[in-house]
Coordinates of N, CA, C and O and ligand atoms in Angstrom, one line a residue:
X14 N 104.3 119.9 122.5 CA 105.4 119.0 122.9 C 106.8 119.6 122.5 O 106.9 120.2 121.4
X15 N 107.8 119.4 123.4 CA 109.1 119.8 123.1 C 109.8 118.8 122.2 O 109.8 117.6 122.5
X16 N 110.4 119.3 121.1 CA 111.1 118.3 120.2 C 112.5 118.9 119.9 O 112.6 120.0 119.4
X17 N 113.5 118.2 120.3 CA 114.9 118.7 120.1 C 115.2 118.8 118.6 O 115.7 119.8 118.2
X18 N 114.9 117.8 117.8 CA 115.4 117.8 116.5 C 114.3 118.1 115.4 O 114.6 118.2 114.2
X19 N 113.1 118.3 115.8 CA 112.0 118.6 114.9 C 111.6 120.0 115.3 O 111.1 120.2 116.4
X20 N 111.8 121.0 114.4 CA 111.5 122.4 114.8 C 110.1 122.8 114.7 O 109.2 122.0 114.1
X21 N 109.8 123.9 115.2 CA 108.4 124.5 115.2 C 107.8 124.5 113.8 O 106.6 124.3 113.6
X22 N 108.7 124.9 112.8 CA 108.2 125.0 111.4 C 107.7 123.7 110.9 O 106.7 123.6 110.2
X23 N 108.4 122.6 111.3 CA 108.0 121.3 110.9 C 106.7 120.9 111.5 O 105.8 120.3 110.8
X24 N 106.5 121.2 112.8 CA 105.2 120.9 113.5 C 104.1 121.7 112.8 O 103.0 121.1 112.5
X25 N 104.4 123.0 112.4 CA 103.3 123.7 111.7 C 103.0 123.1 110.4 O 101.8 123.1 109.9
X26 N 104.0 122.6 109.7 CA 103.8 121.9 108.4 C 102.9 120.7 108.6 O 102.0 120.4 107.8
X27 N 103.2 119.9 109.6 CA 102.4 118.7 109.9 C 101.0 119.1 110.1 O 100.0 118.5 109.6
X28 N 100.8 120.1 111.0 CA 99.5 120.5 111.4 C 98.7 121.0 110.1 O 97.5 120.8 110.0
X29 N 99.4 121.8 109.3 CA 98.8 122.3 108.1 C 98.4 121.3 107.1 O 97.6 121.5 106.2
X30 N 99.0 120.1 107.2 CA 98.6 119.0 106.2 C 97.5 118.1 106.7 O 97.1 117.2 106.1
X31 N 97.0 118.4 107.9 CA 95.8 117.7 108.4 C 94.5 118.5 108.1 O 94.4 119.6 108.4
X32 N 93.7 117.8 107.3 CA 92.5 118.5 106.8 C 91.3 118.2 107.7 O 91.1 117.1 108.2
X33 N 90.6 119.3 108.0 CA 89.4 119.2 108.8 C 88.2 119.0 108.0 O 87.9 119.8 107.1
X34 N 87.4 117.9 108.2 CA 86.2 117.7 107.4 C 85.0 117.8 108.4 O 84.9 117.0 109.3
X35 N 84.2 118.8 108.2 CA 83.1 119.0 109.1 C 81.9 118.0 108.8 O 81.7 117.6 107.7
X36 N 81.3 117.6 109.9 CA 80.1 116.7 109.9 C 80.4 115.4 109.2 O 79.6 114.8 108.5
X37 N 81.6 114.8 109.5 CA 81.9 113.5 109.1 C 82.5 112.8 110.3 O 83.3 113.3 111.0
X38 N 82.1 111.5 110.5 CA 81.1 110.7 109.8 C 79.6 111.0 110.1 O 78.7 110.4 109.6
X39 N 79.4 111.9 111.1 CA 78.0 112.3 111.4 C 78.0 113.8 111.8 O 79.0 114.4 112.1
X40 N 76.8 114.4 111.8 CA 76.7 115.8 112.0 C 77.3 116.2 113.4 O 77.2 115.5 114.4
X41 N 78.1 117.3 113.4 CA 78.6 117.8 114.6 C 80.1 117.4 114.9 O 80.8 118.0 115.7
X42 N 80.6 116.4 114.1 CA 81.9 115.9 114.3 C 82.8 116.6 113.3 O 82.5 116.8 112.1
X43 N 84.0 117.1 113.8 CA 85.0 117.7 112.9 C 86.1 116.6 112.8 O 86.9 116.4 113.8
X44 N 86.1 115.9 111.7 CA 87.0 114.8 111.5 C 88.4 115.3 111.0 O 88.5 116.1 110.1
X45 N 89.4 114.8 111.7 CA 90.8 115.2 111.4 C 91.3 114.2 110.4 O 91.6 113.0 110.7
X46 N 91.4 114.6 109.1 CA 91.8 113.7 108.0 C 93.3 113.8 107.8 O 93.8 114.8 107.4
X47 N 94.0 112.7 108.1 CA 95.4 112.7 108.0 C 95.9 112.3 106.6 O 97.1 112.2 106.4
X48 N 95.0 112.0 105.7 CA 95.5 111.4 104.4 C 96.4 112.4 103.6 O 97.3 112.0 103.0
X49 N 96.1 113.7 103.7 CA 97.1 114.6 103.0 C 98.5 114.6 103.6 O 99.5 114.7 102.9
X50 N 98.6 114.4 104.9 CA 99.9 114.3 105.6 C 100.6 113.0 105.1 O 101.8 113.0 104.8
X51 N 99.8 111.9 105.1 CA 100.4 110.6 104.7 C 100.9 110.6 103.2 O 101.9 110.0 102.9
X52 N 100.3 111.5 102.4 CA 100.7 111.5 101.0 C 101.9 112.3 100.7 O 102.5 112.3 99.6
X53 N 102.4 113.0 101.8 CA 103.7 113.8 101.6 C 104.8 113.0 102.3 O 104.8 112.9 103.5
X54 N 105.7 112.5 101.5 CA 106.8 111.6 102.0 C 107.6 112.3 103.1 O 108.0 111.6 104.1
X55 N 107.9 113.5 102.9 CA 108.8 114.2 103.9 C 108.0 114.4 105.2 O 108.6 114.1 106.3
X56 N 106.8 114.7 105.1 CA 106.0 114.9 106.4 C 105.7 113.6 107.1 O 105.7 113.6 108.3
X57 N 105.5 112.6 106.3 CA 105.3 111.2 106.9 C 106.5 110.8 107.7 O 106.5 110.3 108.8
X58 N 107.7 111.1 107.1 CA 109.0 110.7 107.8 C 109.1 111.6 109.0 O 109.5 111.1 110.1
X59 N 108.8 112.9 108.9 CA 109.0 113.8 110.1 C 108.0 113.3 111.2 O 108.4 113.3 112.4
X60 N 106.8 112.9 110.8 CA 105.8 112.5 111.8 C 106.3 111.2 112.5 O 106.2 111.1 113.7
X61 N 106.9 110.3 111.7 CA 107.4 109.1 112.3 C 108.5 109.4 113.3 O 108.6 108.8 114.3
X62 N 109.4 110.3 112.9 CA 110.5 110.8 113.7 C 110.0 111.3 115.0 O 110.5 111.0 116.1
X63 N 108.9 112.1 115.0 CA 108.3 112.6 116.2 C 107.7 111.6 117.1 O 107.8 111.7 118.3
X64 N 107.1 110.6 116.4 CA 106.6 109.4 117.3 C 107.8 108.8 118.0 O 107.7 108.4 119.2
X65 N 108.9 108.6 117.3 CA 110.1 108.1 117.9 C 110.5 108.9 119.1 O 110.9 108.4 120.2
X66 N 110.5 110.2 118.9 CA 110.9 111.1 120.0 C 110.0 111.0 121.3 O 110.5 111.3 122.4
X67 N 108.8 110.6 121.1 CA 107.9 110.4 122.3 C 108.5 109.3 123.2 O 108.1 109.2 124.4
X68 N 109.3 108.5 122.6 CA 109.9 107.4 123.4 C 111.0 107.9 124.4 O 111.5 107.2 125.3
X69 N 111.5 109.1 124.1 CA 112.5 109.8 124.9 C 113.7 108.8 125.1 O 114.2 108.7 126.3
X70 N 114.1 108.1 124.1 CA 115.3 107.3 124.2 C 115.0 105.9 124.8 O 115.9 105.0 124.8
X71 N 113.8 105.6 125.3 CA 113.5 104.3 125.9 C 113.5 103.2 124.7 O 113.0 103.5 123.6
X72 N 114.0 102.0 125.1 CA 113.9 100.9 124.1 C 112.6 100.2 124.3 O 112.1 100.1 125.4
X73 N 112.1 99.7 123.2 CA 110.9 98.9 123.2 C 111.1 97.6 122.4 O 111.9 97.6 121.4
X74 N 110.4 96.6 122.7 CA 110.4 95.3 122.0 C 109.4 95.4 120.8 O 109.7 94.8 119.8
X75 N 108.3 96.0 121.1 CA 107.2 96.0 120.1 C 106.5 97.3 120.0 O 106.4 98.0 121.0
X76 N 106.0 97.6 118.8 CA 105.1 98.7 118.6 C 103.8 98.1 118.4 O 103.6 97.2 117.6
X77 N 102.8 98.6 119.1 CA 101.4 98.1 118.9 C 100.6 99.3 118.3 O 100.5 100.4 118.9
X78 N 99.9 99.0 117.2 CA 99.1 100.0 116.5 C 97.6 99.6 116.6 O 97.2 98.5 116.6
X79 N 96.7 100.7 116.7 CA 95.3 100.5 116.8 C 94.7 100.6 115.4 O 95.0 101.6 114.7
X80 N 93.8 99.7 115.1 CA 93.0 99.6 113.8 C 92.4 101.0 113.6 O 91.6 101.5 114.4
X81 N 92.5 101.6 112.5 CA 93.3 101.3 111.3 C 94.5 102.3 111.1 O 95.5 101.9 110.6
X82 N 94.2 103.5 111.5 CA 95.3 104.5 111.2 C 96.5 104.4 112.1 O 97.6 104.8 111.7
X83 N 96.3 103.7 113.2 CA 97.5 103.4 114.1 C 98.4 102.4 113.5 O 99.6 102.3 113.8
X84 N 97.9 101.6 112.5 CA 98.8 100.7 111.8 C 99.8 101.4 110.9 O 100.9 101.0 110.8
X85 N 99.4 102.6 110.4 CA 100.3 103.3 109.4 C 101.5 103.9 110.2 O 102.6 103.6 109.8
X86 N 101.2 104.6 111.2 CA 102.3 105.2 112.0 C 103.0 104.2 112.8 O 104.3 104.3 112.9
X87 N 102.3 103.2 113.3 CA 102.9 102.2 114.1 C 103.9 101.3 113.3 O 105.0 101.1 113.7
X88 N 103.5 101.0 112.1 CA 104.4 100.1 111.2 C 105.7 101.0 110.8 O 106.8 100.4 110.8
X89 N 105.4 102.2 110.5 CA 106.6 103.1 110.1 C 107.5 103.3 111.2 O 108.7 103.2 111.1
X90 N 107.0 103.4 112.4 CA 107.8 103.6 113.6 C 108.6 102.3 113.9 O 109.8 102.3 114.2
X91 N 107.9 101.2 113.8 CA 108.5 99.9 114.0 C 109.7 99.7 113.1 O 110.8 99.3 113.5
X92 N 109.5 100.0 111.8 CA 110.6 99.9 110.9 C 111.8 100.8 111.3 O 112.9 100.4 111.2
X93 N 111.4 102.0 111.7 CA 112.5 103.0 112.0 C 113.3 102.6 113.2 O 114.5 102.8 113.2
X94 N 112.7 102.0 114.2 CA 113.5 101.6 115.4 C 113.8 100.2 115.5 O 114.4 99.7 116.4
X95 N 113.5 99.4 114.4 CA 113.9 98.0 114.4 C 113.1 97.1 115.4 O 113.7 96.1 115.9
X96 N 111.9 97.5 115.6 CA 111.0 96.7 116.6 C 110.0 95.9 115.7 O 109.7 96.3 114.6
X97 N 109.4 94.9 116.4 CA 108.2 94.3 115.7 C 107.0 95.1 115.8 O 106.9 96.0 116.6
X98 N 106.0 94.7 115.0 CA 104.7 95.4 115.1 C 103.6 94.5 115.4 O 103.5 93.3 114.9
X99 N 102.6 94.9 116.2 CA 101.5 94.1 116.6 C 100.2 94.9 116.4 O 100.1 96.1 116.8
X100 N 99.2 94.3 115.7 CA 97.9 95.1 115.5 C 96.9 94.8 116.6 O 96.8 93.6 117.0
X101 N 96.2 95.8 117.0 CA 95.0 95.6 117.8 C 93.9 96.0 116.8 O 93.8 97.0 116.2
X102 N 92.9 95.0 116.7 CA 91.9 95.1 115.6 C 90.5 95.1 116.1 O 90.3 94.7 117.3
X103 N 89.6 95.6 115.3 CA 88.2 95.5 115.6 C 87.8 94.1 115.6 O 88.4 93.2 115.0
X104 N 86.7 93.8 116.3 CA 86.2 92.4 116.6 C 86.1 91.6 115.3 O 85.6 92.1 114.2
X105 N 86.6 90.4 115.3 CA 86.4 89.4 114.2 C 87.4 89.5 113.1 O 87.2 88.8 112.1
X106 N 88.4 90.3 113.2 CA 89.4 90.5 112.1 C 90.7 89.6 112.3 O 91.3 89.3 111.3
X107 N 91.0 89.3 113.5 CA 92.2 88.5 113.8 C 91.9 87.0 113.7 O 91.0 86.6 114.4
X108 N 92.7 86.2 113.0 CA 92.4 84.8 112.8 C 92.7 83.9 113.9 O 92.2 82.8 114.0
X109 N 93.7 84.3 114.8 CA 94.2 83.4 115.8 C 93.3 83.5 117.1 O 92.3 84.1 117.1
X110 N 93.9 82.9 118.2 CA 93.1 83.0 119.4 C 93.3 84.4 120.0 O 94.5 84.9 120.1
X111 N 92.2 85.0 120.4 CA 92.3 86.4 120.8 C 91.8 86.7 122.2 O 91.1 85.9 122.8
X112 N 92.3 87.8 122.7 CA 91.7 88.4 123.9 C 90.9 89.7 123.4 O 91.4 90.4 122.6
X113 N 89.8 89.9 124.0 CA 89.0 91.1 123.6 C 88.5 91.9 124.7 O 88.4 91.4 125.8
X114 N 88.1 93.1 124.5 CA 87.5 93.9 125.5 C 86.5 94.9 124.8 O 86.8 95.4 123.7
X115 N 85.3 95.0 125.5 CA 84.3 95.9 124.9 C 84.5 97.3 125.7 O 84.9 97.3 126.8
X116 N 84.1 98.3 125.0 CA 84.1 99.7 125.6 C 83.0 100.5 125.1 O 82.5 100.2 124.0
X117 N 82.7 101.6 125.8 CA 81.6 102.4 125.3 C 82.0 103.5 124.4 O 83.1 104.1 124.5
X118 N 81.2 103.7 123.4 CA 81.4 104.8 122.5 C 80.3 105.9 122.8 O 79.5 105.6 123.7
X119 N 80.4 107.0 122.1 CA 79.4 108.0 122.4 C 78.0 107.4 122.3 O 77.1 107.7 123.1
X120 N 77.8 106.6 121.2 CA 76.5 105.9 121.0 C 76.9 104.5 120.9 O 77.5 104.1 119.9
X121 N 76.4 103.6 121.8 CA 76.6 102.2 121.7 C 78.0 101.7 122.2 O 78.6 102.3 123.0
X122 N 78.4 100.5 121.7 CA 79.6 99.8 122.2 C 80.5 99.5 121.0 O 80.1 99.3 119.9
X123 N 81.8 99.3 121.3 CA 82.7 98.8 120.4 C 83.6 97.7 121.1 O 83.5 97.5 122.3
X124 N 84.4 97.0 120.3 CA 85.1 95.9 120.8 C 86.4 95.8 120.1 O 86.4 95.8 118.8
X125 N 87.5 95.7 120.8 CA 88.8 95.5 120.1 C 89.5 94.2 120.6 O 89.2 93.7 121.7
X126 N 90.4 93.7 119.8 CA 91.0 92.4 120.1 C 92.5 92.4 119.8 O 93.0 93.1 118.9
X127 N 93.2 91.5 120.4 CA 94.6 91.3 120.2 C 94.9 89.8 120.2 O 94.2 89.0 120.9
X128 N 95.8 89.3 119.4 CA 96.2 87.9 119.5 C 96.8 87.6 120.9 O 97.7 88.3 121.3
X129 N 96.4 86.5 121.5 CA 96.8 86.2 122.8 C 98.3 86.0 122.9 O 98.9 86.2 124.0
X130 N 98.9 85.5 121.8 CA 100.4 85.2 121.9 C 101.2 86.4 121.3 O 102.4 86.2 121.1
X131 N 100.6 87.5 121.1 CA 101.3 88.6 120.5 C 102.3 89.3 121.4 O 103.4 89.7 121.0
X132 N 101.9 89.4 122.7 CA 102.8 90.1 123.7 C 103.2 89.1 124.7 O 102.4 88.4 125.3
X133 N 104.5 89.0 125.0 CA 105.0 88.1 126.0 C 105.2 88.9 127.3 O 105.4 90.1 127.3
X134 N 105.0 88.1 128.4 CA 105.1 88.7 129.8 C 106.4 89.6 129.9 O 107.5 89.1 129.5
X135 N 106.2 90.8 130.3 CA 107.4 91.7 130.5 C 107.9 92.4 129.3 O 108.8 93.3 129.4
X136 N 107.4 92.1 128.1 CA 107.8 92.9 127.0 C 107.5 94.3 127.1 O 106.4 94.7 127.5
X137 N 108.4 95.2 126.6 CA 108.2 96.6 126.6 C 107.6 97.1 125.3 O 108.1 96.8 124.2
X138 N 106.5 97.8 125.4 CA 105.8 98.2 124.2 C 105.5 99.7 124.2 O 105.3 100.3 125.2
X139 N 105.3 100.2 122.9 CA 104.7 101.5 122.7 C 103.4 101.3 122.0 O 103.4 100.5 121.0
X140 N 102.3 102.0 122.5 CA 101.0 101.9 121.8 C 100.8 103.2 121.0 O 101.1 104.3 121.5
X141 N 100.4 103.0 119.7 CA 100.3 104.2 118.8 C 99.0 104.2 118.1 O 98.4 103.2 117.7
X142 N 98.4 105.5 118.1 CA 97.2 105.7 117.3 C 97.3 107.1 116.7 O 98.1 107.9 117.2
X143 N 96.4 107.4 115.7 CA 96.5 108.7 115.1 C 95.9 109.8 116.1 O 96.4 110.9 116.1
X144 N 94.8 109.4 116.8 CA 94.1 110.5 117.5 C 93.5 110.0 118.8 O 92.9 108.9 118.9
X145 N 93.6 110.8 119.9 CA 93.0 110.5 121.2 C 91.7 111.5 121.3 O 91.9 112.7 121.3
X146 N 90.6 110.8 121.3 CA 89.3 111.6 121.4 C 88.8 111.4 122.8 O 89.3 111.9 123.8
X147 N 87.8 110.5 123.0 CA 87.3 110.3 124.4 C 88.2 109.3 125.1 O 88.0 109.2 126.4
X148 N 89.1 108.6 124.4 CA 90.0 107.7 125.1 C 89.5 106.3 125.3 O 90.3 105.4 125.8
X149 N 88.3 106.0 124.9 CA 87.8 104.7 125.1 C 88.6 103.6 124.3 O 88.9 102.5 124.9
X150 N 88.9 103.9 123.1 CA 89.6 102.9 122.3 C 91.0 102.6 122.9 O 91.4 101.4 123.1
X151 N 91.8 103.7 123.1 CA 93.1 103.5 123.6 C 93.1 102.9 125.0 O 94.0 102.1 125.4
X152 N 92.1 103.3 125.8 CA 92.0 102.7 127.2 C 91.8 101.2 127.1 O 92.3 100.5 127.9
X153 N 90.9 100.8 126.2 CA 90.7 99.4 126.0 C 91.9 98.6 125.5 O 92.3 97.5 126.0
X154 N 92.7 99.3 124.6 CA 93.9 98.7 124.1 C 94.9 98.5 125.2 O 95.6 97.5 125.3
X155 N 95.0 99.5 126.1 CA 96.0 99.4 127.3 C 95.6 98.2 128.1 O 96.5 97.5 128.6
X156 N 94.3 98.0 128.4 CA 93.9 96.9 129.2 C 94.3 95.6 128.6 O 94.8 94.7 129.3
X157 N 94.1 95.5 127.3 CA 94.5 94.2 126.6 C 96.0 93.9 126.8 O 96.4 92.8 127.0
X158 N 96.8 95.0 126.6 CA 98.2 94.8 126.6 C 98.7 94.4 128.1 O 99.4 93.5 128.3
X159 N 98.1 95.1 129.0 CA 98.5 94.9 130.5 C 98.1 93.5 130.9 O 98.8 92.8 131.6
X160 N 96.9 93.0 130.4 CA 96.4 91.7 130.8 C 97.3 90.6 130.2 O 97.4 89.5 130.8
X161 N 98.0 90.9 129.1 CA 98.9 89.9 128.6 C 100.3 90.0 129.2 O 101.2 89.3 128.8
X162 N 100.5 91.0 130.1 CA 101.8 91.1 130.8 C 102.7 92.1 130.1 O 103.9 92.2 130.5
X163 N 102.2 92.8 129.1 CA 103.1 93.8 128.5 C 103.3 95.0 129.4 O 102.5 95.4 130.2
X164 N 104.5 95.6 129.2 CA 104.9 96.8 130.0 C 104.8 98.0 129.1 O 105.5 98.0 128.1
X165 N 103.9 98.9 129.4 CA 103.7 100.0 128.4 C 104.6 101.2 128.8 O 104.6 101.8 129.8
X166 N 105.5 101.4 127.8 CA 106.5 102.5 128.0 C 105.8 103.8 127.7 O 106.1 104.8 128.4
X167 N 104.9 103.8 126.7 CA 104.3 105.1 126.3 C 103.1 104.8 125.4 O 103.1 103.8 124.7
X168 N 102.1 105.7 125.5 CA 101.0 105.7 124.6 C 101.1 107.0 123.8 O 101.0 108.0 124.4
X169 N 101.3 106.9 122.5 CA 101.6 108.1 121.7 C 100.6 108.3 120.6 O 100.2 107.4 119.8
X170 N 100.1 109.5 120.5 CA 99.1 109.9 119.5 C 99.7 111.1 118.6 O 100.5 111.9 119.1
X171 N 99.3 111.1 117.4 CA 99.6 112.3 116.6 C 98.8 113.5 117.1 O 99.3 114.6 117.3
X172 N 97.5 113.2 117.3 CA 96.6 114.3 117.7 C 95.9 114.0 119.0 O 95.4 112.9 119.2
X173 N 95.8 115.0 119.9 CA 94.9 114.8 121.1 C 93.9 115.9 121.1 O 94.2 117.1 121.0
X174 N 92.6 115.5 121.2 CA 91.5 116.5 121.3 C 91.3 116.6 122.8 O 90.5 115.9 123.5
X175 N 92.1 117.6 123.4 CA 92.2 117.7 124.8 C 90.9 118.0 125.5 O 90.6 117.5 126.6
X176 N 90.0 118.8 124.8 CA 88.8 119.2 125.4 C 87.8 118.0 125.6 O 86.8 118.1 126.3
X177 N 88.1 116.8 125.0 CA 87.3 115.6 125.3 C 87.7 114.8 126.5 O 87.1 113.9 126.9
X178 N 88.9 115.2 127.1 CA 89.3 114.6 128.3 C 89.7 113.1 128.3 O 89.5 112.4 129.3
X179 N 90.2 112.7 127.1 CA 90.5 111.3 127.0 C 91.5 110.7 127.9 O 91.6 109.5 128.2
X180 N 92.4 111.6 128.4 CA 93.5 111.1 129.3 C 92.9 110.5 130.6 O 93.6 109.7 131.3
X181 N 91.7 110.8 131.0 CA 91.1 110.2 132.2 C 91.0 108.7 132.1 O 90.8 108.0 133.1
X182 N 91.1 108.1 130.9 CA 91.0 106.7 130.7 C 92.2 105.9 131.1 O 92.2 104.7 131.1
X183 N 93.3 106.7 131.4 CA 94.6 106.0 131.6 C 95.0 106.1 133.1 O 94.8 107.2 133.7
X184 N 95.5 105.0 133.7 CA 96.0 105.0 135.0 C 97.2 106.0 135.1 O 97.9 106.2 134.0
X185 N 97.6 106.4 136.3 CA 98.6 107.4 136.4 C 100.0 106.8 136.0 O 100.9 107.6 135.7
X186 N 100.1 105.5 136.0 CA 101.4 104.9 135.7 C 101.6 104.8 134.1 O 102.7 104.4 133.7
X187 N 100.6 105.2 133.4 CA 100.8 105.2 131.9 C 101.2 106.5 131.4 O 100.4 107.5 131.6
X188 N 102.3 106.6 130.7 CA 102.7 107.9 130.1 C 102.1 108.1 128.8 O 102.1 107.2 127.9
X189 N 101.4 109.2 128.6 CA 100.6 109.5 127.4 C 101.2 110.8 126.7 O 101.4 111.8 127.4
X190 N 101.5 110.6 125.4 CA 102.2 111.7 124.7 C 101.3 112.1 123.4 O 100.8 111.1 122.8
X191 N 101.2 113.3 123.1 CA 100.6 113.7 121.9 C 101.5 114.8 121.2 O 102.1 115.6 121.8
X192 N 101.6 114.6 119.9 CA 102.4 115.5 119.1 C 101.7 116.8 118.8 O 102.3 117.9 119.0
X193 N 100.4 116.8 118.5 CA 99.6 118.0 118.3 C 98.4 117.9 119.3 O 97.8 116.9 119.4
X194 N 98.1 119.1 119.9 CA 97.0 119.1 120.9 C 96.0 120.2 120.4 O 96.5 121.3 120.1
X195 N 94.7 119.9 120.5 CA 93.7 120.8 120.1 C 92.8 121.0 121.3 O 92.5 120.1 122.0
Ligands
AMP5 P1 88.1 107.6 121.1 O1 88.0 106.1 121.5 O2 86.9 108.4 121.4 O3 89.4 108.2 121.8 O4 88.3 107.6 119.5 C1 89.5 107.4 119.0 C2 89.5 106.7 117.7 O5 88.5 107.2 116.8 C3 90.8 106.9 116.9 O6 91.2 105.6 116.5 C4 90.5 107.9 115.9 O7 91.1 107.4 114.6 C5 89.0 108.0 115.7 N1 88.5 109.4 115.9 C6 87.7 109.8 116.9 N2 87.4 111.1 116.7 C7 88.0 111.5 115.5 C8 88.1 112.8 114.8 N3 87.5 113.9 115.2 N4 88.8 112.8 113.7 C9 89.5 111.7 113.3 N5 89.4 110.5 113.9 C10 88.7 110.4 115.0

């Protein structure tokens, strides 16, 4: 990704702070562990700045984060740009009236939910998560937001595992950005 104010050295530092854990949570998966990045205050701020740059100057009313690591970057971004934050959570975690959608995982099914009153018709939002893998999770989140009438300005990830082809889950009208691509 081109970044005007975050230089290549910063991107390399962010990438260097992401730890790869082999065979977690199951054999054959290389898990991208962002906790060392989160523990470095300067890198966390830089990463949040880069999420802001994916907006390319567009204004949003709300930042929506996906359970659970999307909450961390999403809330930091919301604070930075003065927008509200909305969580999309795994089934059964939100206390109010919810809309939900099921989607396929590599093995089995998952289900995400949003509060029905969280997004108002026409509100402009950015959807944030740490990582785009097969795209099932973020694709389901986009559906929830659109069904509530939200206007998606951008779907932004810290990491995209390009070889898994997750972008195919998004309609062509949805702008998808990733800070780091593998
Ligand atoms: P997917 O629905 O396949 O795009 O999976 C995306 C979700 O699973 C994200 O919320 C990620 O946090 C998590 N995830 C999937 N694969 C990995 C991975 N290799 N390393 C870290 N997190 C992952």
